[in-house]
XYZ file of C-alpha atoms in Angstrom:
594
model
C -125.262 -252.243 38.348
C -121.518 -252.153 38.890
C -122.002 -252.264 42.672
C -124.392 -255.239 42.408
C -122.040 -257.142 40.089
C -119.130 -256.559 42.483
C -121.192 -257.740 45.474
C -122.312 -260.949 43.751
C -118.772 -261.708 42.539
C -117.276 -261.313 46.013
C -120.008 -263.514 47.569
C -119.455 -266.288 44.994
C -115.703 -266.282 45.608
C -116.226 -266.442 49.394
C -119.087 -268.916 49.670
C -119.364 -270.646 46.308
C -116.997 -273.507 47.196
C -118.532 -276.805 48.390
C -118.041 -277.898 51.996
C -118.961 -276.629 55.456
C -121.108 -274.911 56.363
C -124.260 -276.440 54.930
C -125.704 -275.250 51.624
C -128.571 -273.337 53.212
C -126.310 -271.476 55.626
C -123.819 -270.712 52.857
C -126.579 -269.165 50.735
C -127.675 -266.949 53.635
C -124.162 -265.799 54.472
C -123.447 -265.229 50.765
C -126.522 -263.064 50.450
C -125.454 -260.946 53.447
C -121.930 -260.589 52.028
C -123.298 -259.664 48.585
C -125.611 -256.992 50.011
C -122.861 -255.545 52.237
C -120.305 -255.322 49.387
C -122.963 -253.895 47.064
C -123.717 -251.182 49.614
C -120.026 -250.410 50.169
C -119.406 -250.071 46.411
C -122.488 -247.858 46.107
C -120.946 -245.544 48.695
C -117.610 -245.508 46.863
C -119.315 -244.678 43.538
C -121.955 -242.408 45.151
C -124.656 -244.327 43.295
C -128.031 -242.521 43.046
C -130.637 -243.577 45.579
C -133.555 -241.692 44.009
C -134.681 -240.682 40.537
C -133.164 -237.380 39.330
C -135.395 -234.390 38.725
C -134.862 -231.511 36.336
C -133.148 -228.531 37.964
C -134.627 -225.104 37.162
C -132.083 -222.920 35.346
C -130.589 -219.747 36.793
C -131.384 -216.594 34.789
C -128.630 -214.056 34.077
C -129.227 -210.589 32.592
C -126.492 -208.585 30.858
C -126.307 -205.269 32.764
C -123.411 -203.702 30.848
C -123.769 -200.201 29.432
C -124.052 -201.521 25.887
C -127.573 -202.749 26.736
C -128.781 -199.115 26.786
C -126.571 -197.783 23.987
C -128.470 -195.566 21.592
C -131.832 -196.070 23.344
C -133.367 -198.264 26.059
C -135.349 -200.588 23.770
C -132.943 -203.517 24.218
C -132.882 -203.070 28.001
C -136.704 -203.067 28.253
C -136.957 -206.121 25.988
C -134.346 -207.895 28.110
C -136.373 -207.386 31.297
C -139.555 -208.594 29.610
C -137.648 -211.688 28.512
C -136.132 -212.605 31.893
C -139.425 -212.033 33.733
C -141.178 -214.474 31.389
C -138.910 -217.293 32.594
C -140.480 -217.126 36.067
C -137.188 -217.494 37.948
C -137.199 -216.850 41.685
C -133.976 -214.796 41.365
C -132.631 -212.840 38.403
C -128.871 -212.247 38.369
C -127.281 -209.234 36.676
C -123.774 -209.577 35.254
C -121.143 -207.367 33.665
C -117.785 -207.187 35.392
C -119.311 -209.126 38.333
C -122.558 -210.919 39.275
C -125.212 -209.549 41.639
C -128.979 -209.697 42.128
C -130.737 -207.649 39.449
C -133.285 -204.919 40.217
C -135.658 -203.611 37.600
C -135.304 -200.047 38.828
C -131.523 -200.106 38.236
C -129.920 -199.003 34.986
C -127.231 -200.985 33.117
C -124.015 -199.391 34.373
C -121.320 -202.105 34.162
C -118.237 -201.049 32.179
C -117.575 -204.581 30.914
C -119.572 -207.637 29.867
C -117.692 -210.782 30.891
C -119.148 -214.293 30.719
C -116.669 -215.821 33.176
C -118.531 -214.584 36.321
C -121.724 -216.147 34.925
C -120.049 -219.534 34.515
C -118.588 -219.417 38.024
C -121.923 -218.504 39.637
C -123.822 -221.162 37.642
C -121.303 -223.811 38.735
C -121.656 -222.698 42.348
C -125.449 -222.965 42.088
C -125.191 -226.351 40.351
C -127.731 -225.308 37.737
C -127.856 -224.669 34.008
C -128.077 -221.020 32.963
C -130.203 -218.836 30.714
C -128.149 -215.827 29.598
C -130.009 -212.810 28.166
C -127.654 -210.406 26.388
C -127.154 -208.200 23.345
C -124.432 -210.584 22.140
C -121.513 -208.196 22.720
C -119.703 -210.280 25.345
C -115.958 -209.782 25.583
C -115.239 -213.465 26.365
C -118.154 -215.304 24.785
C -116.126 -218.540 24.436
C -116.284 -218.947 28.234
C -119.967 -219.932 27.922
C -118.867 -223.342 26.648
C -118.048 -224.212 30.279
C -121.742 -224.055 31.236
C -123.584 -227.330 31.837
C -125.714 -228.891 29.119
C -129.210 -227.477 29.069
C -127.994 -223.897 29.254
C -128.948 -221.457 26.524
C -128.272 -217.948 25.321
C -130.957 -215.454 24.332
C -129.553 -212.688 22.124
C -131.757 -209.642 21.698
C -131.373 -207.993 18.313
C -130.615 -204.286 18.381
C -132.320 -202.091 15.826
C -129.684 -201.082 13.214
C -128.449 -197.542 13.817
C -126.156 -194.933 12.340
C -123.336 -194.187 14.738
C -119.752 -192.966 14.577
C -117.312 -193.331 17.486
C -113.717 -192.403 18.260
C -112.116 -195.781 18.966
C -108.478 -194.866 19.548
C -106.160 -191.859 19.752
C -102.396 -192.199 19.380
C -100.571 -189.053 20.531
C -97.187 -188.229 22.113
C -97.100 -188.238 25.906
C -94.825 -185.158 25.997
C -94.057 -182.321 23.589
C -92.235 -179.031 23.315
C -94.364 -175.904 23.041
C -94.734 -174.894 19.418
C -93.786 -178.298 18.029
C -96.007 -180.218 15.648
C -97.822 -183.248 17.111
C -98.630 -186.221 14.905
C -101.996 -187.731 15.845
C -103.402 -191.022 14.603
C -107.155 -191.294 15.155
C -109.320 -194.336 14.443
C -113.069 -193.979 13.900
C -115.575 -196.847 13.883
C -119.158 -197.110 12.615
C -122.217 -199.114 13.672
C -124.541 -201.440 11.737
C -125.804 -198.767 9.296
C -122.461 -197.046 8.953
C -122.039 -193.321 9.453
C -122.538 -190.238 7.348
C -119.704 -187.860 6.532
C -118.828 -185.429 9.265
C -116.187 -183.317 10.983
C -113.292 -184.162 13.295
C -112.333 -181.513 15.865
C -109.120 -181.423 17.923
C -108.707 -179.251 21.023
C -105.940 -178.700 23.556
C -107.723 -177.764 26.762
C -110.133 -175.051 25.543
C -108.064 -174.053 22.518
C -109.243 -175.167 19.080
C -106.375 -176.694 17.104
C -108.224 -177.556 13.931
C -111.122 -179.215 12.130
C -110.939 -181.886 9.418
C -113.751 -183.398 7.326
C -114.103 -187.160 6.892
C -116.112 -189.200 4.408
C -118.918 -191.594 5.208
C -117.973 -194.893 6.830
C -119.392 -198.260 5.732
C -121.333 -200.531 8.146
C -119.012 -201.864 10.873
C -116.167 -200.129 9.069
C -113.215 -198.195 10.450
C -111.490 -195.056 9.226
C -107.978 -193.984 10.236
C -107.072 -190.298 10.123
C -103.529 -188.926 10.469
C -103.474 -185.247 11.347
C -100.913 -182.771 12.651
C -101.501 -180.003 15.142
C -99.263 -177.417 16.782
C -98.745 -177.771 20.531
C -99.583 -174.248 21.675
C -100.345 -173.827 25.354
C -98.949 -173.153 28.787
C -96.276 -175.321 30.335
C -97.570 -178.344 32.220
C -100.235 -180.991 31.706
C -102.904 -180.296 29.092
C -105.868 -182.328 27.875
C -105.812 -183.173 24.174
C -109.332 -184.134 23.046
C -110.745 -185.376 19.763
C -114.448 -185.132 18.928
C -116.508 -186.159 15.893
C -119.885 -184.969 14.644
C -122.018 -186.677 12.023
C -125.644 -186.508 10.883
C -127.930 -189.100 12.489
C -125.414 -190.120 15.171
C -127.239 -192.396 17.649
C -124.856 -192.433 20.653
C -123.219 -189.124 21.694
C -121.338 -190.794 24.567
C -118.702 -192.296 22.242
C -117.983 -189.194 20.140
C -115.082 -187.882 22.247
C -111.715 -189.282 23.308
C -108.978 -187.508 25.254
C -105.459 -188.022 26.638
C -103.091 -185.948 28.776
C -100.038 -184.315 27.178
C -97.113 -182.775 29.070
C -95.997 -179.497 27.471
C -92.525 -178.067 28.071
C -90.894 -174.795 27.047
C -87.698 -176.542 25.926
C -86.685 -179.993 24.782
C -85.346 -182.365 27.435
C -83.693 -184.538 24.780
C -82.394 -183.976 21.248
C -82.202 -186.966 18.886
C -80.043 -186.680 15.765
C -79.871 -189.385 13.089
C -77.651 -189.312 10.023
C -79.109 -192.618 8.737
C -82.766 -192.786 9.789
C -84.100 -196.315 10.185
C -86.643 -198.220 12.271
C -84.375 -198.178 15.331
C -84.294 -194.378 15.216
C -88.038 -194.147 14.727
C -88.975 -196.494 17.569
C -86.394 -195.174 20.035
C -87.746 -191.632 19.602
C -91.182 -193.043 20.423
C -89.757 -194.505 23.651
C -88.323 -191.097 24.606
C -91.662 -189.377 24.087
C -93.853 -192.203 25.322
C -92.485 -194.339 28.134
C -90.219 -191.617 29.579
C -92.408 -188.563 28.851
C -89.350 -186.575 27.751
C -90.133 -183.614 25.459
C -87.949 -184.508 22.488
C -86.870 -182.826 19.284
C -85.551 -184.982 16.462
C -83.466 -184.098 13.428
C -82.938 -186.404 10.439
C -80.326 -186.124 7.696
C -82.024 -187.187 4.464
C -79.097 -186.357 2.181
C -75.616 -184.859 2.577
C -76.105 -181.352 3.955
C -79.916 -181.648 4.019
C -81.633 -181.919 7.400
C -85.292 -182.235 8.351
C -87.285 -181.886 11.546
C -88.489 -185.330 12.641
C -92.270 -185.402 12.324
C -92.971 -182.360 10.132
C -89.995 -182.954 7.783
C -89.566 -179.197 7.501
C -86.099 -178.017 6.484
C -83.498 -177.045 9.073
C -79.878 -176.002 8.616
C -76.935 -178.007 9.876
C -75.902 -175.030 11.986
C -79.229 -175.180 13.841
C -78.858 -178.921 14.408
C -75.319 -178.492 15.699
C -76.478 -175.760 18.093
C -79.402 -177.882 19.322
C -77.033 -180.772 20.109
C -74.617 -178.451 21.886
C -77.356 -177.061 24.165
C -79.248 -180.352 24.648
C -79.803 -181.499 28.262
C -79.599 -185.059 26.846
C -78.222 -185.796 23.357
C -78.584 -188.965 21.279
C -76.585 -189.284 18.053
C -77.506 -192.142 15.712
C -75.482 -193.207 12.689
C -72.337 -191.206 11.944
C -71.470 -190.116 15.476
C -68.591 -187.947 14.207
C -70.801 -185.775 12.016
C -70.136 -182.753 14.268
C -66.558 -183.650 15.136
C -65.483 -185.622 18.214
C -68.888 -186.610 19.698
C -67.899 -186.033 23.311
C -67.038 -182.428 22.422
C -70.279 -181.800 20.518
C -72.355 -181.575 23.699
C -71.749 -181.030 27.384
C -74.622 -183.118 28.745
C -75.299 -186.863 28.970
C -74.764 -188.536 25.609
C -75.862 -191.710 23.821
C -73.976 -192.874 20.733
C -75.838 -195.394 18.557
C -73.429 -196.832 15.985
C -74.995 -199.319 13.511
C -72.448 -201.861 12.165
C -71.015 -201.104 8.725
C -70.457 -204.779 7.824
C -73.027 -207.546 8.098
C -71.464 -210.253 10.275
C -74.552 -212.470 10.513
C -77.178 -212.827 13.200
C -76.279 -212.112 16.814
C -78.386 -213.118 19.796
C -78.486 -211.288 23.093
C -77.342 -213.848 25.689
C -76.324 -211.972 28.834
C -77.047 -208.878 30.897
C -73.973 -208.384 33.137
C -74.339 -206.344 36.334
C -74.575 -202.663 35.405
C -76.564 -199.516 36.252
C -79.186 -200.816 33.798
C -79.641 -204.203 35.497
C -82.875 -203.239 37.263
C -84.522 -202.325 33.959
C -83.146 -205.320 32.017
C -83.515 -208.075 34.617
C -86.784 -209.472 33.253
C -85.900 -209.559 29.535
C -86.856 -212.940 27.943
C -83.502 -213.534 26.238
C -84.449 -216.936 24.799
C -87.347 -215.516 22.758
C -85.836 -212.291 21.376
C -85.151 -211.985 17.615
C -81.547 -211.635 16.425
C -79.771 -208.308 15.973
C -76.723 -207.055 14.071
C -73.579 -206.290 16.054
C -70.596 -204.114 15.221
C -67.146 -203.986 16.856
C -67.228 -204.386 20.619
C -68.008 -201.161 22.446
C -65.710 -199.874 25.175
C -66.796 -198.561 28.563
C -66.533 -198.835 32.325
C -69.335 -201.390 32.385
C -71.200 -203.678 29.990
C -74.993 -203.884 30.022
C -75.743 -206.211 27.066
C -73.696 -208.990 25.473
C -74.494 -210.858 22.262
C -73.216 -214.064 20.667
C -73.231 -215.091 17.000
C -75.055 -218.345 16.481
C -73.534 -221.074 18.665
C -70.140 -219.450 18.981
C -68.738 -219.059 22.478
C -67.257 -215.605 21.915
C -69.408 -212.802 23.274
C -69.412 -209.193 22.143
C -70.467 -206.154 24.169
C -73.167 -204.199 22.313
C -74.267 -201.790 25.084
C -71.661 -200.187 27.333
C -71.396 -197.007 29.379
C -69.377 -194.861 31.733
C -70.401 -192.561 34.544
C -67.498 -190.111 34.690
C -66.809 -187.350 33.901
C -70.376 -187.505 32.567
C -72.777 -190.228 31.571
C -72.134 -191.711 28.133
C -73.767 -194.823 26.632
C -72.483 -196.539 23.497
C -74.674 -198.932 21.510
C -72.984 -200.814 18.657
C -75.930 -203.030 17.755
C -78.731 -202.570 15.229
C -81.969 -204.344 14.414
C -83.470 -203.973 17.884
C -86.617 -202.762 16.107
C -87.414 -206.417 15.340
C -88.201 -206.880 19.048
C -90.836 -204.172 18.964
C -92.158 -205.118 15.547
C -93.293 -208.551 16.754
C -95.212 -207.077 19.688
C -95.894 -208.898 22.959
C -92.898 -209.724 25.157
C -90.476 -208.509 22.480
C -92.074 -205.040 22.431
C -91.852 -204.894 26.228
C -88.176 -205.891 26.021
C -87.525 -203.145 23.464
C -89.133 -200.520 25.704
C -87.202 -201.841 28.716
C -83.844 -201.682 26.901
C -84.124 -198.199 25.410
C -86.134 -196.886 28.334
C -83.415 -198.103 30.706
C -80.659 -196.469 28.638
C -82.447 -193.125 28.277
C -83.673 -193.138 31.865
C -80.110 -193.665 33.092
C -78.845 -190.841 30.892
C -81.563 -188.476 32.075
C -81.319 -189.475 35.733
C -80.520 -185.954 36.852
C -83.521 -184.710 34.907
C -85.729 -187.709 35.697
C -89.296 -187.345 36.851
C -89.118 -186.553 40.560
C -92.779 -187.313 41.145
C -93.541 -190.320 43.322
C -95.732 -191.956 40.675
C -97.466 -190.989 37.430
C -100.217 -192.597 35.320
C -98.589 -194.985 32.858
C -101.416 -195.689 30.406
C -101.888 -193.386 27.426
C -105.578 -194.146 26.965
C -107.741 -195.044 29.970
C -111.445 -195.903 29.816
C -114.020 -196.075 32.587
C -113.818 -199.393 34.410
C -110.283 -200.175 33.209
C -107.622 -200.686 35.832
C -105.271 -197.703 36.042
C -101.566 -198.486 35.697
C -99.131 -196.327 37.667
C -95.418 -195.989 36.959
C -93.029 -195.404 39.803
C -91.030 -192.173 39.613
C -87.436 -191.579 40.609
C -88.364 -191.308 44.287
C -86.987 -194.062 46.519
C -90.273 -194.336 48.434
C -92.085 -197.632 47.822
C -95.348 -196.309 49.300
C -96.829 -193.359 47.407
C -99.914 -191.537 48.664
C -101.938 -190.220 45.731
C -104.833 -187.756 45.899
C -107.278 -187.757 42.973
C -109.754 -184.922 42.555
C -112.241 -185.178 39.721
C -112.783 -181.831 38.054
C -116.157 -180.473 39.059
C -116.350 -182.616 42.216
C -116.265 -181.183 45.731
C -114.403 -184.080 47.334
C -111.177 -185.958 46.653
C -110.140 -189.594 46.936
C -106.888 -190.848 48.442
C -105.122 -193.834 46.916
C -102.095 -195.536 48.469
C -99.777 -197.170 45.907
C -97.388 -199.828 47.208
C -94.520 -200.750 44.867
C -92.802 -204.045 45.629
C -88.987 -204.182 45.323
C -87.962 -204.365 41.668
C -91.496 -203.572 40.408
C -91.779 -200.377 38.367
C -95.537 -200.343 37.781
C -98.713 -201.455 39.534
C -102.439 -201.241 38.857
C -105.293 -199.723 40.835
C -109.086 -200.172 40.475
C -110.886 -198.415 37.634
C -112.407 -194.946 37.873
C -115.510 -193.230 36.536
C -115.198 -191.179 33.360
C -113.802 -187.678 33.829
C -110.629 -185.631 34.149
C -108.705 -186.046 37.397
C -106.108 -183.752 38.930
C -103.562 -186.029 40.601
C -101.388 -184.891 43.509
C -98.356 -187.036 44.358
C -95.189 -186.370 46.355
C -92.971 -183.858 44.507
C -95.478 -182.955 41.832
C -98.816 -183.169 40.087
C -100.246 -184.946 37.064
C -103.435 -185.192 35.026
C -105.376 -188.381 34.387
C -108.110 -188.534 31.751
C -110.640 -191.379 32.051
C -112.729 -191.763 28.887
C -116.238 -193.241 28.536
C -116.575 -197.001 28.799
C -115.672 -199.293 25.911
C -119.245 -200.593 26.199
C -120.449 -197.443 24.413
C -118.440 -198.254 21.276
C -120.323 -199.871 18.372
C -119.557 -203.602 18.308
C -120.730 -206.445 16.135
C -122.577 -209.128 18.208
C -120.398 -212.164 18.931
C -123.228 -214.559 19.833
C -126.455 -215.950 18.445
C -129.432 -217.338 20.324
C -129.216 -221.069 20.982
C -128.014 -223.750 23.348
C -124.757 -223.394 25.250
C -122.564 -225.490 27.499
C -120.735 -228.801 27.191
C -120.502 -229.998 30.768
C -122.522 -232.982 31.972
C -126.103 -232.065 32.928
C -126.980 -231.446 36.536
C -129.887 -233.300 38.222
C -131.401 -233.213 41.670
C -131.053 -236.949 42.418
C -129.522 -237.869 45.812
C -126.368 -240.000 45.934
C -125.698 -242.802 48.418
C -123.100 -240.749 50.280
C -125.681 -238.033 51.051
C -127.898 -240.514 52.996
C -126.860 -241.366 56.570
C -129.134 -244.415 56.729
C -127.146 -246.022 53.891
C -123.988 -246.105 56.016
C -125.956 -247.671 58.869
C -127.403 -250.338 56.549
C -123.968 -251.389 55.256
C -122.576 -251.639 58.809
C -125.622 -253.659 59.955
C -125.216 -256.138 57.082
C -121.530 -256.619 57.871
C -122.381 -257.218 61.551
C -125.082 -259.778 60.709
C -122.683 -261.634 58.432
C -120.050 -261.662 61.180
C -122.491 -263.135 63.711
C -123.595 -265.715 61.148
C -120.039 -266.764 60.423
C -119.349 -267.151 64.158
C -122.438 -269.322 64.576
C -121.253 -271.449 61.641
C -117.790 -271.878 63.194
C -115.993 -269.678 60.624
C -113.461 -266.978 61.360
């Protein structure tokens, strides 16, 4: 209609005025002009040239492992459902989209809706999605075209208990106590009471009972075990058992722990606070340094960090003296002149005694820590407290109070005659407490300081797994070691397998970690230049009990797709418009017009 209106308007403007040529010839030329302009506008707007027809929808079947969790009833019902739609092709989706085969089992380690949306858009058709409702990005289905729908197959309620997470130190000293935080989750009918078992390799460390868990509930257990084993990498595993458990594949979770005969770092705090707590976690976590901590809870009263068992001041003083790396937090003169208390690399953390307001980190001057601190988002970090300016050969971190121009050094260091770092700020824990980029900045700051101190004792391996908890299908993050090689050849051998896989890791300049494709569940012995490591890949997250996120119904907000042909898809339409313009031109010439 818009094209016709435009054509008529242009013809009236051109030929509607009185005068030569004659009325009859003007009407004919006006009609040709109107038809030609109408055709040209139809091409511009791609106006339909035939009636649209309904497009058959594409059928997508969820092939993630959750479809067969507990039993195969949902998977069989899903196939019966998709076959009833009579589609010429059935697509399976999970972490990708491919043609489905009835003989195949659901093996995908993820259930993402985004690949479904992309394939449906490429096909230009609405979609019918058959799933158990446990999609990890269900909101993406809103991008489907109108006429799409979701079919959610109800799973029979079951009793099931699963180990959802395991928080454990990355490194420990033989004989030390390990604090474990374990989270259990239940399915639709909850879970009966049962037993939690912790093992280190094949050695039983203990059993603990737990009470019944309510439907879709979670239970957090904090337990302590003694790290008894041989030096090197060990597998710490947690398993649960409960009456009526429907899915045995989610009952176990494991991580790798590095055991050492002696501590690589000793942390002493005379005024324990959140900074002390979180920085010890960085030592044990990000840097994998076996660490012993000592806390002064009252004058003359010391406790082991973690177990809070009593220890004498003489023992603490001796531990600091013999420490390969020593960190003293609080009163740094507790054992006399701090640089005489130990012979190794030393970090002095001196919280300010007087509150001078809020200070904001504003600069990272060139220093040995620059590589670790280069990417810190200074504009979004919470404020800290700052004491008197620290002295050193170089400055790593500067802070400013409010809008004042004066800057104060809060992290300094010197390399000779030994490495010493001095930190006169406090409140860095606020960075980690907020999570996200602030937590990454906290780990980068303290990790950079401790890594620089322990450079002579740093991990010489070319690369090591960086994730504490890895599940099947998840990308594996690798952390670059102290080696200067940017290309690290890694050999992974799954225990029980006869063959090994070779993986080449390429670290770009300034990048400390990269990711590689996911692996199947199992324990892998990893060989890298200058050492070995252990990587534990746990069963897929799809085996964990999860509340459905979707309900059956319509989906999609995009405009509907039809099979009507537009003007631009018809070659004859172009020819018609050109012919009409030519006829009008000849007519105008015959009438004596230009």
